[in-house]
């Protein structure tokens, strides 16, 4: 146990033993530093962790307080975590999920809807003014020939910055392996088409990001859903059975803060996964778009860190952590780099040159890590508020994950509550949710919701969550009690 | 015959009758306006037309002169135009052309190579400084929520400007039918995947743009190549036979300044094409990226102008006429708009928001048409210089098209000359060319080249063309005479 974990444990014991009561102010960061002889960042890490657990809350400009719940009770009233892995049908099957997903997504895309169902965090979380300055400088100095020279693989300076960031995280990724794309979504799609042909099978998690299901469907592939635990990710024994039985051509998953579960694989498990796939020579399409949004002390490794044969295609982007709307993502594609670049060349050619140059300049001039620290703090804060409110407004039998990063919660409602009904009724009240069935080939997870806490946690959000709780309660009540 | 055509005819008669000799200066635009009581734009149009025909040449800042050829002769020494339609194998066949195309493209992509084989015009032709100003203003005022609101179909202001431009050209295209894409290439690919399933057949021209061949191959489709005339485009009688015999699911072609031929269908022929496809209910994927680069008096209509049932998906972009590297294109997708938008949503989600906003602002503030006029003039000028030099440097038996727009010439070499050999030898001399076989499913057009005249016509270009002529002459000479 390191310093910040020890500090967090001590504080949480004080709260559980009643030494610190609901609403009590915690010692200031400065005091705690002095008392325990630790650095401010250690104290912040401990506080973030406690916030993420719903035990404490920060109030703008006034410090940290022990969480207060609606019933006056403390953290013991927070909803429990879900703790069982999914049990999908493990057969390989072509998909017919896309239409269902579109219906849900298209109905939710309005600015005046409370965006609990949104896939995007609030655009107000990002340093848009500083990005605009970078765009202004870089567009002025843009080499006219950049549009011809950089072409498919992307801006050389940006790719160098990306390689540097990998290096800082301990990964050696050659610049030549990096291809800049129109967001991570294009990277993922290019990887999939680079390593599969129609009819091939692909391993995925259950539940999994709906865009992976849609890509698999569009490309005429078969999906094999593997049991997945809401905290620990894919079940590797089940994955091995599926590899043996179906001989898939790719595995597509999210190792960190998985969408929708929020699960994160341990380093050990990531290494085992890569070893397993290497044994079967199956490429891994690793979606790691939330990896920078961790609440703990350090960035969780990507599976790519354990890749010795270039089998892992690590996809990420700036859309969720820096520059939404710029549509700049990338893939470190290992041995598939040439194939991926060729698919890009014939489908979208290259990525917007001014946007790439602006991001290169932003990374070169520093400040990204400072922005990320603030962003993580903010998201951890919002998660704590959200979970605490879920405890107050949702009925008993509700379970909620405690992701250690990202901006999604996975909520298991009492079994009789149909998430698609919740979606429909909530939308009539101007609230969107992402119902479980859009994350599964066979429309499983019928009583689950993915909720987005990446938007301002304010009175409107609180009221919307109260309304949502009412809706769920009414659907959960036995007939005659509604 | 309108005013400028009458003027051009009078001047060309003077030249052919020897009234004006090689090297003679033409009357100034002002004089001619006064003499004939016409507007300057009429005179310019006549001069552009004569330039494109190789009869006159402009010299920077000193006016127009009767063309001089290396042998001291006049325009009669210009190489003749090719005049026979292609005769492709009209069977439906899956493609295996992509690897061949990549080999040629990848070998030619270096800044220091003379870019006769390039697909791009010189980036120096574009108003990059003014675009940068637009980017600077628009990025400063960018609504943070734009990245969420505009999402897939694209920036509302940009789409309105596009609808307005259609309206000015006499087309009524609803804003809702327009989807902004990462260049025209994405638009074309999205259209293709929206209306086909693997195994379906697609009608194309022979020769056709290699990216269409690569897209057809990547999506597991069959191509049916239709005989195509180097001046008039696709043979409609042959197209009808192919529709009857193969029942294709789409037709993909370029109506204006076709790549690589430079052919343009007449309005009548465009209308007949649309009527024919409507009879068979086959959607048309119309690639019109060069449409704005016309040398005549008005923009040639797209086939979309004759579409009564929403069957034509009109694809274009700003990459070839305004903003290379911004990667902003679009499709007016008619009845397929919803399908195309959904394919975009699941493959690249949306297009770079700042780039879209900058282009919207550029179009709103005016000046685009002025830029286009200058660009057309410049390209017409470069075409004239290029054709004239081809006449001097290339052997007898060479034929060269006279496209009325765009920036490509299609060159038929003497039959025994292999274009792939020319490509290889020229590359060793630092000169790229686009050999005919990359434009055809069965590697036809073995003695043809596509040459790009969209770069500065200067001493380096002239010297490179002389070298290329030498290479062709040596390959054309009977054995023993090389």
mmCIF file of N, CA and C in Angstrom, chain A residues 137-203:
data_model
loop_
_atom_site.group_PDB
_atom_site.id
_atom_site.type_symbol
_atom_site.label_atom_id
_atom_site.label_comp_id
_atom_site.label_asym_id
_atom_site.label_seq_id
_atom_site.Cartn_x
_atom_site.Cartn_y
_atom_site.Cartn_z
ATOM 1 N N UNK A 137 -2.171 29.980 -34.294
ATOM 2 C CA UNK A 137 -0.744 30.053 -34.641
ATOM 3 C C UNK A 137 -0.404 29.045 -35.729
ATOM 4 N N UNK A 138 -0.889 27.827 -35.567
ATOM 5 C CA UNK A 138 -0.392 26.792 -36.464
ATOM 6 C C UNK A 138 -0.936 26.971 -37.875
ATOM 7 N N UNK A 139 -2.143 27.479 -38.007
ATOM 8 C CA UNK A 139 -2.712 27.624 -39.341
ATOM 9 C C UNK A 139 -1.990 28.735 -40.099
ATOM 10 N N UNK A 140 -1.478 29.697 -39.331
ATOM 11 C CA UNK A 140 -0.751 30.797 -39.951
ATOM 12 C C UNK A 140 0.581 30.321 -40.536
ATOM 13 N N UNK A 141 1.172 29.361 -39.851
ATOM 14 C CA UNK A 141 2.505 28.905 -40.270
ATOM 15 C C UNK A 141 2.439 27.620 -41.090
ATOM 16 N N UNK A 142 1.236 27.175 -41.416
ATOM 17 C CA UNK A 142 1.079 25.877 -42.063
ATOM 18 C C UNK A 142 1.820 25.839 -43.405
ATOM 19 N N UNK A 143 2.690 24.867 -43.561
ATOM 20 C CA UNK A 143 3.405 24.676 -44.825
ATOM 21 C C UNK A 143 2.396 24.231 -45.885
ATOM 22 N N UNK A 144 2.285 25.003 -46.988
ATOM 23 C CA UNK A 144 1.306 24.606 -48.016
ATOM 24 C C UNK A 144 1.500 23.161 -48.459
ATOM 25 N N UNK A 145 2.737 22.716 -48.473
ATOM 26 C CA UNK A 145 3.003 21.363 -48.978
ATOM 27 C C UNK A 145 2.638 20.281 -47.973
ATOM 28 N N UNK A 146 2.257 20.691 -46.738
ATOM 29 C CA UNK A 146 1.889 19.687 -45.733
ATOM 30 C C UNK A 146 0.742 18.821 -46.229
ATOM 31 N N UNK A 147 -0.172 19.441 -46.995
ATOM 32 C CA UNK A 147 -1.335 18.677 -47.454
ATOM 33 C C UNK A 147 -0.931 17.584 -48.427
ATOM 34 N N UNK A 148 0.233 17.728 -49.035
ATOM 35 C CA UNK A 148 0.709 16.704 -49.968
ATOM 36 C C UNK A 148 1.680 15.748 -49.269
ATOM 37 N N UNK A 149 2.588 16.333 -48.476
ATOM 38 C CA UNK A 149 3.659 15.527 -47.875
ATOM 39 C C UNK A 149 3.175 14.565 -46.799
ATOM 40 N N UNK A 150 2.395 15.101 -45.845
ATOM 41 C CA UNK A 150 2.046 14.293 -44.680
ATOM 42 C C UNK A 150 1.088 13.193 -45.051
ATOM 43 N N UNK A 151 0.223 13.502 -45.939
ATOM 44 C CA UNK A 151 -0.795 12.603 -46.436
ATOM 45 C C UNK A 151 -1.224 11.549 -45.420
ATOM 46 N N UNK A 152 -1.275 10.312 -45.833
ATOM 47 C CA UNK A 152 -1.998 9.326 -45.037
ATOM 48 C C UNK A 152 -1.534 9.139 -43.602
ATOM 49 N N UNK A 153 -0.267 8.859 -43.335
ATOM 50 C CA UNK A 153 0.029 8.525 -41.940
ATOM 51 C C UNK A 153 -0.171 9.708 -41.005
ATOM 52 N N UNK A 154 -0.130 10.917 -41.530
ATOM 53 C CA UNK A 154 -0.434 12.074 -40.684
ATOM 54 C C UNK A 154 0.766 12.962 -40.410
ATOM 55 N N UNK A 155 0.493 14.091 -39.752
ATOM 56 C CA UNK A 155 1.465 15.113 -39.410
ATOM 57 C C UNK A 155 2.657 14.505 -38.643
ATOM 58 N N UNK A 156 3.861 14.730 -39.167
ATOM 59 C CA UNK A 156 5.049 14.099 -38.585
ATOM 60 C C UNK A 156 5.313 14.595 -37.158
ATOM 61 N N UNK A 157 5.061 15.893 -36.918
ATOM 62 C CA UNK A 157 5.301 16.429 -35.569
ATOM 63 C C UNK A 157 4.318 15.826 -34.556
ATOM 64 N N UNK A 158 3.073 15.694 -34.983
ATOM 65 C CA UNK A 158 2.075 15.111 -34.086
ATOM 66 C C UNK A 158 2.421 13.662 -33.765
ATOM 67 N N UNK A 159 2.843 12.930 -34.788
ATOM 68 C CA UNK A 159 3.172 11.522 -34.555
ATOM 69 C C UNK A 159 4.384 11.392 -33.633
ATOM 70 N N UNK A 160 5.322 12.336 -33.754
ATOM 71 C CA UNK A 160 6.477 12.319 -32.856
ATOM 72 C C UNK A 160 6.027 12.585 -31.408
ATOM 73 N N UNK A 161 5.119 13.535 -31.230
ATOM 74 C CA UNK A 161 4.601 13.815 -29.885
ATOM 75 C C UNK A 161 3.882 12.603 -29.313
ATOM 76 N N UNK A 162 3.143 11.909 -30.141
ATOM 77 C CA UNK A 162 2.433 10.714 -29.671
ATOM 78 C C UNK A 162 3.433 9.641 -29.255
ATOM 79 N N UNK A 163 4.479 9.465 -30.067
ATOM 80 C CA UNK A 163 5.506 8.472 -29.727
ATOM 81 C C UNK A 163 6.172 8.843 -28.400
ATOM 82 N N UNK A 164 6.388 10.152 -28.192
ATOM 83 C CA UNK A 164 6.979 10.613 -26.932
ATOM 84 C C UNK A 164 6.096 10.299 -25.735
ATOM 85 N N UNK A 165 4.801 10.524 -25.894
ATOM 86 C CA UNK A 165 3.891 10.222 -24.780
ATOM 87 C C UNK A 165 3.888 8.726 -24.477
ATOM 88 N N UNK A 166 3.940 7.913 -25.514
ATOM 89 C CA UNK A 166 4.061 6.466 -25.266
ATOM 90 C C UNK A 166 5.334 6.187 -24.454
ATOM 91 N N UNK A 167 6.414 6.851 -24.857
ATOM 92 C CA UNK A 167 7.708 6.618 -24.210
ATOM 93 C C UNK A 167 7.638 6.975 -22.727
ATOM 94 N N UNK A 168 6.990 8.108 -22.427
ATOM 95 C CA UNK A 168 6.849 8.530 -21.028
ATOM 96 C C UNK A 168 6.068 7.486 -20.235
ATOM 97 N N UNK A 169 5.100 6.836 -20.898
ATOM 98 C CA UNK A 169 4.344 5.777 -20.224
ATOM 99 C C UNK A 169 5.073 4.431 -20.281
ATOM 100 N N UNK A 170 6.320 4.449 -20.759
ATOM 101 C CA UNK A 170 7.118 3.225 -20.743
ATOM 102 C C UNK A 170 6.964 2.337 -21.970
ATOM 103 N N UNK A 171 6.310 2.834 -23.016
ATOM 104 C CA UNK A 171 6.136 2.015 -24.224
ATOM 105 C C UNK A 171 7.027 2.539 -25.336
ATOM 106 N N UNK A 172 7.719 1.642 -26.007
ATOM 107 C CA UNK A 172 8.481 2.061 -27.161
ATOM 108 C C UNK A 172 7.654 1.799 -28.422
ATOM 109 N N UNK A 173 7.081 2.861 -28.979
ATOM 110 C CA UNK A 173 6.269 2.741 -30.202
ATOM 111 C C UNK A 173 6.956 3.532 -31.310
ATOM 112 N N UNK A 174 7.431 2.870 -32.383
ATOM 113 C CA UNK A 174 8.079 3.622 -33.458
ATOM 114 C C UNK A 174 7.092 4.590 -34.124
ATOM 115 N N UNK A 175 7.583 5.783 -34.463
ATOM 116 C CA UNK A 175 6.735 6.780 -35.126
ATOM 117 C C UNK A 175 6.073 6.181 -36.364
ATOM 118 N N UNK A 176 6.784 5.322 -37.081
ATOM 119 C CA UNK A 176 6.243 4.750 -38.328
ATOM 120 C C UNK A 176 5.025 3.872 -38.095
ATOM 121 N N UNK A 177 4.866 3.386 -36.869
ATOM 122 C CA UNK A 177 3.703 2.536 -36.575
ATOM 123 C C UNK A 177 2.435 3.342 -36.302
ATOM 124 N N UNK A 178 2.597 4.672 -36.160
ATOM 125 C CA UNK A 178 1.457 5.511 -35.753
ATOM 126 C C UNK A 178 0.786 6.119 -36.980
ATOM 127 N N UNK A 179 -0.523 5.916 -37.089
ATOM 128 C CA UNK A 179 -1.306 6.501 -38.169
ATOM 129 C C UNK A 179 -2.379 7.386 -37.542
ATOM 130 N N UNK A 180 -2.397 8.650 -37.966
ATOM 131 C CA UNK A 180 -3.394 9.586 -37.427
ATOM 132 C C UNK A 180 -4.712 9.375 -38.178
ATOM 133 N N UNK A 181 -5.805 9.377 -37.432
ATOM 134 C CA UNK A 181 -7.117 9.059 -38.009
ATOM 135 C C UNK A 181 -8.164 10.096 -37.621
ATOM 136 N N UNK A 182 -9.331 10.004 -38.258
ATOM 137 C CA UNK A 182 -10.456 10.868 -37.903
ATOM 138 C C UNK A 182 -11.109 10.335 -36.627
ATOM 139 N N UNK A 183 -10.477 10.584 -35.510
ATOM 140 C CA UNK A 183 -10.959 10.062 -34.239
ATOM 141 C C UNK A 183 -10.613 8.585 -34.081
ATOM 142 N N UNK A 184 -10.788 8.088 -32.846
ATOM 143 C CA UNK A 184 -10.490 6.678 -32.593
ATOM 144 C C UNK A 184 -11.443 5.776 -33.374
ATOM 145 N N UNK A 185 -12.657 6.269 -33.624
ATOM 146 C CA UNK A 185 -13.635 5.411 -34.299
ATOM 147 C C UNK A 185 -13.136 4.984 -35.678
ATOM 148 N N UNK A 186 -12.536 5.928 -36.418
ATOM 149 C CA UNK A 186 -11.977 5.518 -37.708
ATOM 150 C C UNK A 186 -10.823 4.537 -37.506
ATOM 151 N N UNK A 187 -9.978 4.801 -36.510
ATOM 152 C CA UNK A 187 -8.848 3.900 -36.254
ATOM 153 C C UNK A 187 -9.352 2.471 -36.018
ATOM 154 N N UNK A 188 -10.351 2.344 -35.173
ATOM 155 C CA UNK A 188 -10.895 1.023 -34.850
ATOM 156 C C UNK A 188 -11.461 0.344 -36.089
ATOM 157 N N UNK A 189 -12.215 1.105 -36.879
ATOM 158 C CA UNK A 189 -12.800 0.548 -38.098
ATOM 159 C C UNK A 189 -11.734 0.120 -39.101
ATOM 160 N N UNK A 190 -10.692 0.942 -39.234
ATOM 161 C CA UNK A 190 -9.612 0.587 -40.167
ATOM 162 C C UNK A 190 -8.915 -0.690 -39.708
ATOM 163 N N UNK A 191 -8.660 -0.787 -38.409
ATOM 164 C CA UNK A 191 -8.002 -1.992 -37.887
ATOM 165 C C UNK A 191 -8.847 -3.223 -38.179
ATOM 166 N N UNK A 192 -10.148 -3.093 -37.933
ATOM 167 C CA UNK A 192 -11.033 -4.241 -38.151
ATOM 168 C C UNK A 192 -11.006 -4.668 -39.619
ATOM 169 N N UNK A 193 -11.096 -3.690 -40.524
ATOM 170 C CA UNK A 193 -11.126 -4.096 -41.936
ATOM 171 C C UNK A 193 -9.752 -4.550 -42.420
ATOM 172 N N UNK A 194 -8.684 -4.105 -41.734
ATOM 173 C CA UNK A 194 -7.340 -4.536 -42.155
ATOM 174 C C UNK A 194 -7.087 -6.016 -41.838
ATOM 175 N N UNK A 195 -7.750 -6.569 -40.817
ATOM 176 C CA UNK A 195 -7.418 -7.936 -40.397
ATOM 177 C C UNK A 195 -8.551 -8.950 -40.579
ATOM 178 N N UNK A 196 -9.669 -8.517 -41.167
ATOM 179 C CA UNK A 196 -10.780 -9.468 -41.346
ATOM 180 C C UNK A 196 -11.312 -9.450 -42.777
ATOM 181 N N UNK A 197 -12.026 -10.499 -43.112
ATOM 182 C CA UNK A 197 -12.798 -10.573 -44.352
ATOM 183 C C UNK A 197 -14.229 -10.928 -43.965
ATOM 184 N N UNK A 198 -15.227 -10.539 -44.780
ATOM 185 C CA UNK A 198 -16.615 -10.878 -44.430
ATOM 186 C C UNK A 198 -16.769 -12.355 -44.062
ATOM 187 N N UNK A 199 -17.531 -12.611 -43.000
ATOM 188 C CA UNK A 199 -17.744 -13.981 -42.534
ATOM 189 C C UNK A 199 -16.838 -14.366 -41.383
ATOM 190 N N UNK A 200 -15.704 -13.658 -41.207
ATOM 191 C CA UNK A 200 -14.794 -13.959 -40.093
ATOM 192 C C UNK A 200 -15.470 -13.666 -38.749
ATOM 193 N N UNK A 201 -14.921 -14.297 -37.698
ATOM 194 C CA UNK A 201 -15.450 -14.069 -36.354
ATOM 195 C C UNK A 201 -14.531 -13.132 -35.568
ATOM 196 N N UNK A 202 -15.125 -12.368 -34.654
ATOM 197 C CA UNK A 202 -14.390 -11.402 -33.830
ATOM 198 C C UNK A 202 -14.831 -11.559 -32.370
ATOM 199 N N UNK A 203 -13.855 -11.654 -31.462
ATOM 200 C CA UNK A 203 -14.143 -11.723 -30.025
ATOM 201 C C UNK A 203 -14.444 -10.336 -29.489
#
